Amino acid sequence: MVEAVSVFGRRAHAPHPAALECRPTGFIISKMSDSTVETLEQTSVPTLPEIFFGFLGIALSGFGGVMPWAQRMLVEKKKWLTPEKFAEDVALAQFLPGPNIINLSIVVGSRWRGPLGSLVACVGLIGAPVALMMILGSLHARYGDAAWLNGSLAGLSASAAGLVIAMAAKLATPMFRGKRVMAISFAILSFIAVGFLRVPLYWVLFVFGPLSVAAFWWRLR
């Protein structure tokens, strides 16, 4: 039986060697999926308060669209996710019914802290915006016909479009960097179908979703 000495000098039984994996950095972490290991190597697992304030920061910063700010917070600032893992989570969030950013918060919170993490992330994300929109909605109902306000909203719409384009470019970067021809092909076909042919999004998901899964499954055989 393998034994290990604790920090207090007592001898304690160590876990079975097959259940552990030693990294070159000297840390020992439990075996898990490759994507989770890749994420854990970037940073430590966030606590519940960190998850709450992280998604609260996304909500308060997300003027003109929350998803680009989620990418900046989760990948670039907090480093809780790799760019590849963020792209995978966004794809799952878009495929499922409901608001994409809410689905993303549930996925990310669940990965780190289970159901409670999902709840904390969701509350942090929607709590402040709901209160803010109740106030702004009342003001817009009273002053929405003002000419100066219409011009301001048009400018905000252009800014929101720019943020969405920037996020799309960041999501596509790992695919082009890794020369994933099949993924790029499905992305281009989906863009053409929705953007130019005006095919409803649910039909695109219904057709290209199973086709892409089957294509990648066949490739990995």
CSV table of C-alpha atoms in Angstrom, one decimal:
chain,number,residue,atom,x,y,z
A,1,MET,CA,0.0,0.0,0.0
A,2,VAL,CA,1.4,3.3,-1.0
A,3,GLU,CA,1.6,5.8,1.9
A,4,ALA,CA,2.0,9.6,1.9
A,5,VAL,CA,3.2,11.9,4.7
A,6,SER,CA,0.8,14.8,5.4
A,7,VAL,CA,1.8,18.3,6.4
A,8,PHE,CA,1.3,17.4,10.1
A,9,GLY,CA,3.7,14.5,10.0
A,10,ARG,CA,1.1,11.8,10.1
A,11,ARG,CA,1.2,9.0,7.6
A,12,ALA,CA,-2.0,8.7,5.5
A,13,HIS,CA,-3.0,6.3,2.8
A,14,ALA,CA,-2.7,7.9,-0.6
A,15,PRO,CA,-5.3,7.3,-3.4
A,16,HIS,CA,-4.7,4.5,-5.8
A,17,PRO,CA,-2.0,5.6,-8.4
A,18,ALA,CA,-4.3,4.7,-11.3
A,19,ALA,CA,-6.8,7.4,-10.1
A,20,LEU,CA,-4.2,10.1,-10.2
A,21,GLU,CA,-2.1,11.8,-12.8
A,22,CYS,CA,1.1,13.7,-12.2
A,23,ARG,CA,1.7,16.8,-14.2
A,24,PRO,CA,5.2,18.2,-14.9
A,25,THR,CA,4.4,21.2,-12.8
A,26,GLY,CA,4.3,19.0,-9.7
A,27,PHE,CA,0.5,19.2,-9.2
A,28,ILE,CA,-1.6,16.0,-9.0
A,29,ILE,CA,-5.1,16.2,-10.3
A,30,SER,CA,-7.8,13.6,-10.7
A,31,LYS,CA,-8.3,12.1,-14.1
A,32,MET,CA,-11.1,13.7,-16.1
A,33,SER,CA,-12.0,14.5,-19.6
A,34,ASP,CA,-9.4,16.2,-21.9
A,35,SER,CA,-11.5,19.4,-22.2
A,36,THR,CA,-11.8,19.8,-18.4
A,37,VAL,CA,-8.1,19.2,-17.8
A,38,GLU,CA,-7.3,21.7,-20.5
A,39,THR,CA,-9.5,24.3,-18.7
A,40,LEU,CA,-8.1,23.5,-15.3
A,41,GLU,CA,-4.6,23.9,-16.5
A,42,GLN,CA,-5.4,27.5,-17.3
A,43,THR,CA,-6.6,28.5,-13.9
A,44,SER,CA,-8.0,27.2,-10.6
A,45,VAL,CA,-11.7,26.3,-10.1
A,46,PRO,CA,-13.7,29.5,-9.3
A,47,THR,CA,-15.7,29.7,-6.1
A,48,LEU,CA,-19.4,30.5,-6.0
A,49,PRO,CA,-18.8,34.2,-5.1
A,50,GLU,CA,-16.3,34.5,-8.0
A,51,ILE,CA,-18.9,32.9,-10.4
A,52,PHE,CA,-21.6,35.3,-9.2
A,53,PHE,CA,-19.5,38.5,-9.5
A,54,GLY,CA,-18.0,37.3,-12.7
A,55,PHE,CA,-21.4,37.0,-14.4
A,56,LEU,CA,-22.6,40.1,-12.7
A,57,GLY,CA,-19.6,41.9,-14.3
A,58,ILE,CA,-20.6,40.4,-17.7
A,59,ALA,CA,-24.2,41.7,-17.3
A,60,LEU,CA,-23.2,45.2,-16.2
A,61,SER,CA,-20.6,45.5,-19.0
A,62,GLY,CA,-22.7,44.0,-21.8
A,63,PHE,CA,-24.1,47.1,-23.4
A,64,GLY,CA,-24.9,46.3,-27.0
A,65,GLY,CA,-24.8,42.5,-26.5
A,66,VAL,CA,-23.7,40.3,-23.7
A,67,MET,CA,-22.0,37.4,-25.5
A,68,PRO,CA,-18.9,39.4,-26.6
A,69,TRP,CA,-18.3,40.6,-23.0
A,70,ALA,CA,-18.8,37.0,-21.8
A,71,GLN,CA,-16.0,35.9,-24.2
A,72,ARG,CA,-13.8,38.7,-22.9
A,73,MET,CA,-14.5,37.9,-19.2
A,74,LEU,CA,-14.4,34.1,-19.3
A,75,VAL,CA,-11.6,33.6,-21.7
A,76,GLU,CA,-9.4,36.7,-21.7
A,77,LYS,CA,-9.7,38.2,-18.2
A,78,LYS,CA,-10.7,35.3,-15.9
A,79,LYS,CA,-9.2,32.6,-18.0
A,80,TRP,CA,-11.8,30.1,-16.8
A,81,LEU,CA,-12.2,28.7,-20.3
A,82,THR,CA,-10.0,28.2,-23.3
A,83,PRO,CA,-11.1,29.8,-26.6
A,84,GLU,CA,-11.9,26.3,-28.0
A,85,LYS,CA,-14.0,25.4,-24.9
A,86,PHE,CA,-15.8,28.7,-25.0
A,87,ALA,CA,-16.7,28.1,-28.7
A,88,GLU,CA,-18.0,24.6,-27.8
A,89,ASP,CA,-20.1,26.0,-25.0
A,90,VAL,CA,-21.5,28.8,-27.2
A,91,ALA,CA,-22.4,26.2,-29.8
A,92,LEU,CA,-24.3,24.2,-27.2
A,93,ALA,CA,-26.0,27.3,-25.8
A,94,GLN,CA,-27.2,28.3,-29.3
A,95,PHE,CA,-28.5,24.9,-30.2
A,96,LEU,CA,-30.6,24.6,-27.0
A,97,PRO,CA,-33.9,26.6,-26.7
A,98,GLY,CA,-33.8,29.8,-24.7
A,99,PRO,CA,-31.5,32.8,-24.6
A,100,ASN,CA,-28.0,31.9,-25.5
A,101,ILE,CA,-26.3,33.8,-22.7
A,102,ILE,CA,-28.5,32.2,-20.1
A,103,ASN,CA,-27.8,28.8,-21.5
A,104,LEU,CA,-24.1,29.6,-21.4
A,105,SER,CA,-24.2,30.7,-17.8
A,106,ILE,CA,-25.9,27.5,-16.8
A,107,VAL,CA,-23.4,25.3,-18.6
A,108,VAL,CA,-20.4,27.2,-17.2
A,109,GLY,CA,-21.7,27.3,-13.6
A,110,SER,CA,-22.6,23.6,-13.7
A,111,ARG,CA,-19.2,22.6,-14.9
A,112,TRP,CA,-17.5,24.3,-11.9
A,113,ARG,CA,-20.0,24.0,-9.1
A,114,GLY,CA,-22.8,21.8,-10.2
A,115,PRO,CA,-26.5,22.8,-10.0
A,116,LEU,CA,-25.8,25.5,-7.4
A,117,GLY,CA,-23.1,27.0,-9.6
A,118,SER,CA,-25.6,27.2,-12.4
A,119,LEU,CA,-28.1,29.0,-10.2
A,120,VAL,CA,-25.5,31.4,-8.9
A,121,ALA,CA,-24.3,32.2,-12.4
A,122,CYS,CA,-27.8,32.7,-13.7
A,123,VAL,CA,-28.8,35.0,-10.9
A,124,GLY,CA,-25.6,37.0,-11.2
A,125,LEU,CA,-26.3,37.4,-14.9
A,126,ILE,CA,-29.9,38.4,-14.9
A,127,GLY,CA,-30.4,40.1,-11.5
A,128,ALA,CA,-29.0,43.6,-12.3
A,129,PRO,CA,-30.3,43.8,-15.9
A,130,VAL,CA,-33.8,42.9,-14.8
A,131,ALA,CA,-33.9,45.7,-12.3
A,132,LEU,CA,-32.3,48.1,-14.7
A,133,MET,CA,-34.6,47.3,-17.6
A,134,MET,CA,-37.7,47.8,-15.4
A,135,ILE,CA,-36.5,51.3,-14.7
A,136,LEU,CA,-35.5,52.1,-18.3
A,137,GLY,CA,-38.6,50.5,-19.6
A,138,SER,CA,-40.7,52.9,-17.6
A,139,LEU,CA,-38.7,55.8,-18.8
A,140,HIS,CA,-38.9,54.7,-22.4
A,141,ALA,CA,-42.6,54.3,-22.2
A,142,ARG,CA,-42.8,57.9,-21.2
A,143,TYR,CA,-40.1,59.5,-23.3
A,144,GLY,CA,-39.8,57.0,-26.2
A,145,ASP,CA,-41.2,59.3,-28.8
A,146,ALA,CA,-38.4,61.9,-28.4
A,147,ALA,CA,-36.4,62.5,-31.6
A,148,TRP,CA,-33.0,62.7,-29.8
A,149,LEU,CA,-33.7,59.3,-28.2
A,150,ASN,CA,-34.3,57.6,-31.6
A,151,GLY,CA,-30.9,58.8,-32.9
A,152,SER,CA,-29.2,57.5,-29.8
A,153,LEU,CA,-30.8,54.1,-30.2
A,154,ALA,CA,-29.7,53.9,-33.9
A,155,GLY,CA,-26.1,54.5,-32.8
A,156,LEU,CA,-26.4,51.8,-30.2
A,157,SER,CA,-27.7,49.3,-32.8
A,158,ALA,CA,-24.6,49.9,-34.9
A,159,SER,CA,-22.3,49.4,-31.9
A,160,ALA,CA,-24.1,46.1,-31.1
A,161,ALA,CA,-23.6,44.8,-34.6
A,162,GLY,CA,-19.9,45.6,-34.4
A,163,LEU,CA,-19.6,43.7,-31.1
A,164,VAL,CA,-21.4,40.6,-32.6
A,165,ILE,CA,-19.0,40.7,-35.6
A,166,ALA,CA,-16.0,40.9,-33.3
A,167,MET,CA,-17.2,38.0,-31.2
A,168,ALA,CA,-17.8,35.9,-34.3
A,169,ALA,CA,-14.3,36.6,-35.5
A,170,LYS,CA,-12.9,35.5,-32.1
A,171,LEU,CA,-14.9,32.3,-32.1
A,172,ALA,CA,-13.8,31.4,-35.7
A,173,THR,CA,-10.1,32.0,-34.9
A,174,PRO,CA,-9.5,28.6,-33.3
A,175,MET,CA,-11.0,26.8,-36.3
A,176,PHE,CA,-8.8,28.6,-38.8
A,177,ARG,CA,-5.7,28.3,-36.5
A,178,GLY,CA,-6.3,24.6,-36.2
A,179,LYS,CA,-7.1,24.3,-40.0
A,180,ARG,CA,-10.4,22.5,-39.2
A,181,VAL,CA,-11.6,22.3,-42.7
A,182,MET,CA,-14.8,20.4,-41.9
A,183,ALA,CA,-15.8,22.8,-39.1
A,184,ILE,CA,-15.1,25.8,-41.4
A,185,SER,CA,-17.2,24.2,-44.2
A,186,PHE,CA,-20.3,23.7,-41.9
A,187,ALA,CA,-19.9,27.3,-40.6
A,188,ILE,CA,-19.8,28.8,-44.1
A,189,LEU,CA,-22.7,26.7,-45.3
A,190,SER,CA,-24.8,27.7,-42.2
A,191,PHE,CA,-23.9,31.4,-42.8
A,192,ILE,CA,-24.9,31.2,-46.4
A,193,ALA,CA,-28.2,29.4,-45.6
A,194,VAL,CA,-29.3,31.9,-42.9
A,195,GLY,CA,-27.7,35.1,-44.2
A,196,PHE,CA,-28.2,34.9,-47.9
A,197,LEU,CA,-30.9,32.2,-48.6
A,198,ARG,CA,-33.0,33.4,-45.6
A,199,VAL,CA,-33.6,29.8,-44.4
A,200,PRO,CA,-35.2,29.8,-40.9
A,201,LEU,CA,-32.6,29.1,-38.2
A,202,TYR,CA,-34.5,26.0,-36.9
A,203,TRP,CA,-34.3,24.3,-40.3
A,204,VAL,CA,-30.5,25.0,-40.4
A,205,LEU,CA,-30.1,23.5,-37.0
A,206,PHE,CA,-32.3,20.6,-37.8
A,207,VAL,CA,-30.3,19.7,-41.0
A,208,PHE,CA,-26.8,20.8,-40.3
A,209,GLY,CA,-26.7,19.8,-36.6
A,210,PRO,CA,-27.1,16.0,-37.2
A,211,LEU,CA,-25.0,16.2,-40.4
A,212,SER,CA,-22.1,17.8,-38.6
A,213,VAL,CA,-22.2,15.4,-35.7
A,214,ALA,CA,-22.3,12.4,-38.1
A,215,ALA,CA,-19.4,13.8,-40.1
A,216,PHE,CA,-17.2,14.3,-37.1
A,217,TRP,CA,-18.2,10.9,-35.7
A,218,TRP,CA,-17.3,9.2,-39.0
A,219,ARG,CA,-14.0,11.1,-39.1
A,220,LEU,CA,-13.0,10.0,-35.5
A,221,ARG,CA,-13.7,6.3,-36.3
